[in-house]
Every structure is written in structure tokens, then in C-alpha cells.
Short mmCIF file of C-alpha atoms in Angstrom, two decimals:
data_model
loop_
_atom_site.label_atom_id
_atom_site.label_comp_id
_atom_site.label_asym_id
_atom_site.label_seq_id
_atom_site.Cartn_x
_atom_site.Cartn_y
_atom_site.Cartn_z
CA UNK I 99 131.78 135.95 169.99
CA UNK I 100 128.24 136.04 167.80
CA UNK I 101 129.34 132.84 166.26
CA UNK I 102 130.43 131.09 169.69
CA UNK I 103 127.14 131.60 170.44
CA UNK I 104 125.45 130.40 167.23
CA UNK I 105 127.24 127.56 167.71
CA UNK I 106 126.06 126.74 171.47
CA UNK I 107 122.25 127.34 170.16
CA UNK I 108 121.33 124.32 168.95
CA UNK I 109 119.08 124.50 165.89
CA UNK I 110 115.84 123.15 167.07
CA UNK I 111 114.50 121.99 163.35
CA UNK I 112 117.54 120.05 163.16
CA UNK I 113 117.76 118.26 166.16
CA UNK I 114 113.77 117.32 165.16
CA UNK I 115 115.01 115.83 162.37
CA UNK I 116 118.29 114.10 164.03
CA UNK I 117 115.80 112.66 166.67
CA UNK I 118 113.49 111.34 164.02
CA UNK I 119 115.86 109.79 162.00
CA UNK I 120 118.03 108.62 164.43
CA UNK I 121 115.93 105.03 164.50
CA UNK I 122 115.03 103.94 161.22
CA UNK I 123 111.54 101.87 162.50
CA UNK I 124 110.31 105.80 163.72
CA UNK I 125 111.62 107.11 160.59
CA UNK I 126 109.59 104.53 158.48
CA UNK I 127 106.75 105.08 160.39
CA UNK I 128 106.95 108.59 159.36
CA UNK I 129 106.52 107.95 155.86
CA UNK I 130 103.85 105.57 156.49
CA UNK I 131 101.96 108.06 158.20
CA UNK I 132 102.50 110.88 155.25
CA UNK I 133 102.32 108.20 152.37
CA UNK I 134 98.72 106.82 154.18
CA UNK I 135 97.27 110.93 154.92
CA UNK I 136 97.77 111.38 151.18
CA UNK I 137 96.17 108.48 149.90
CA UNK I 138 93.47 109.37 152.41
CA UNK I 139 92.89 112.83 151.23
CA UNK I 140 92.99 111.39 147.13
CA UNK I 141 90.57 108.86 148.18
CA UNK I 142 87.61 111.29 149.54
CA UNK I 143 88.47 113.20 146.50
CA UNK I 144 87.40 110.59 144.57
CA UNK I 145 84.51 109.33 146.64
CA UNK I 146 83.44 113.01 146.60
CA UNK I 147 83.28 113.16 142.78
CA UNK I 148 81.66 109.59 142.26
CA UNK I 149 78.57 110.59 144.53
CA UNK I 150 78.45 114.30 143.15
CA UNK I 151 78.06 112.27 139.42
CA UNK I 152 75.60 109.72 141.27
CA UNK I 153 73.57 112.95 142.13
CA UNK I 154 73.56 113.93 138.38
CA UNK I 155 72.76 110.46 137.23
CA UNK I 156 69.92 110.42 139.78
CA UNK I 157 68.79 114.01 138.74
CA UNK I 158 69.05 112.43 134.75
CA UNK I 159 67.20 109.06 135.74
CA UNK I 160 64.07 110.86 136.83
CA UNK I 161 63.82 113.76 134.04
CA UNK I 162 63.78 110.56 131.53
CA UNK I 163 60.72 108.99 134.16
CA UNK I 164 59.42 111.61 134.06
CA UNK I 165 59.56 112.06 130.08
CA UNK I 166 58.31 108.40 129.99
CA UNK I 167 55.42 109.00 131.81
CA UNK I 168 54.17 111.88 129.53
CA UNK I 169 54.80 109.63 125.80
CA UNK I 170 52.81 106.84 127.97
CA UNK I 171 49.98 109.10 128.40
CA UNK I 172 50.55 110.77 124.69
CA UNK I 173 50.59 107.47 123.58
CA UNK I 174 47.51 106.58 125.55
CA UNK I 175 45.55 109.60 123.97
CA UNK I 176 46.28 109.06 120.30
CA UNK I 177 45.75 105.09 120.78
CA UNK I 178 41.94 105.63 121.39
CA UNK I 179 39.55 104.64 119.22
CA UNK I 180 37.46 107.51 119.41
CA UNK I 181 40.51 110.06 118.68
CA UNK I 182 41.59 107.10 115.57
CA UNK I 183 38.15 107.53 114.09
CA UNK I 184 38.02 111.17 114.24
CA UNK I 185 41.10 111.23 112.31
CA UNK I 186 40.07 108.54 109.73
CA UNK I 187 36.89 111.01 109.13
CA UNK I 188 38.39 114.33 109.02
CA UNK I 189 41.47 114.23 107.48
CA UNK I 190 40.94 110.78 105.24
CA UNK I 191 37.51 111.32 104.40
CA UNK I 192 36.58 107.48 105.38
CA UNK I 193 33.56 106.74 106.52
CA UNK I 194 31.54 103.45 108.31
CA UNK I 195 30.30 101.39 104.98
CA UNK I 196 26.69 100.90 104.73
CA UNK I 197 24.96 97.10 104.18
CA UNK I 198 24.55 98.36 100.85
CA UNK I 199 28.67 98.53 100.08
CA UNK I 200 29.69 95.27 102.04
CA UNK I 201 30.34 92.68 100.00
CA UNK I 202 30.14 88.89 101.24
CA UNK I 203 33.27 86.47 99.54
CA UNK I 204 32.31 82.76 99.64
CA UNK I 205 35.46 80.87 99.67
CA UNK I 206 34.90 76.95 97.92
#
């Protein structure tokens, strides 16, 4: 008697699946719809990872501005000629010639 009435219950996952199947247009639309969510969900993956490496490169882009900007100014600083002649005095012992060591060439 149990299986008599197994039998009379229909199985409501299968007759889901009989219904969707049944037509194959509905049933290719079903895999349209499953194939097109997953390329969906792989695509924001991807667009998610391309801006958080945008954000890095960004981040990257201004630490090297920002490095820039100091060598200009270090650059700026050792380039005068006030800093150029120090130097030349204190560590090469130069010094300005006098009218006394100049020495005029008079080319023919």
C-alpha cells in the first residue's frame, strides 16, 4: 500500500524538469540564461581585479611624482653656483685667480 501511494505522489523535482524540457526553445533558453549569469559573474571578477590594480598603479604613479619632485629640488640645490663654489673651495682647494696669474694667449 506505501508504494501505491509513492507512486500516486508525483515527484515535484521531476515533473520541473519534465515541464522544462518538454519544449526544447524553453530548454535552450535555460542554458542561455545559466551560460550568460556565469559569464556575468567571471566578467565583474575581472573588472574588479583590473580597477583594484588601476588603484595600485595610481597609488605607484604618484609615490614616483612625488620622488621626482624631491631629485628636482635636490637637483636644484646642488646646481647653484653658490653651493658649486663652496665645494670647489673647500674640498678642491681652488680658488678665484688673481690679474697677476691670468695669462692672455694671442692667437696669429
Amino acid at each position: 500500500m506505501n508504494q501505491k501511494a509513492q507512486l500516486r505522489q508525483p515527484n515535484l523535482f521531476n515533473e520541473i524538469i519534465k515541464g522544462l524540457f518538454a519544449n526544447k526553445f524553453i530548454a535552450f533558453l535555460l542554458v542561455l540564461i545559466f551560460f550568460s549569469s556565469l559569464v556575468l559573474v567571471q566578467i565583474t571578477h575581472l573588472t574588479r581585479q583590473q580597477l583594484i590594480e588601476q588603484d595600485k598603479l595610481l597609488q605607484q604613479r604618484d609615490e614616483l611624482d612625488l620622488e621626482w619632485r624631491y631629485l628636482i629640488v635636490e637637483e636644484e640645490f646642488y646646481s647653484q653656483h653658490a653651493r658649486i663654489e663652496e665645494v670647489a673651495i673647500s674640498q678642491l682647494d681652488m680658488k678665484r685667480p688673481t690679474s697677476k696669474d691670468e695669462q692672455v694667449v694671442v692667437l696669429p
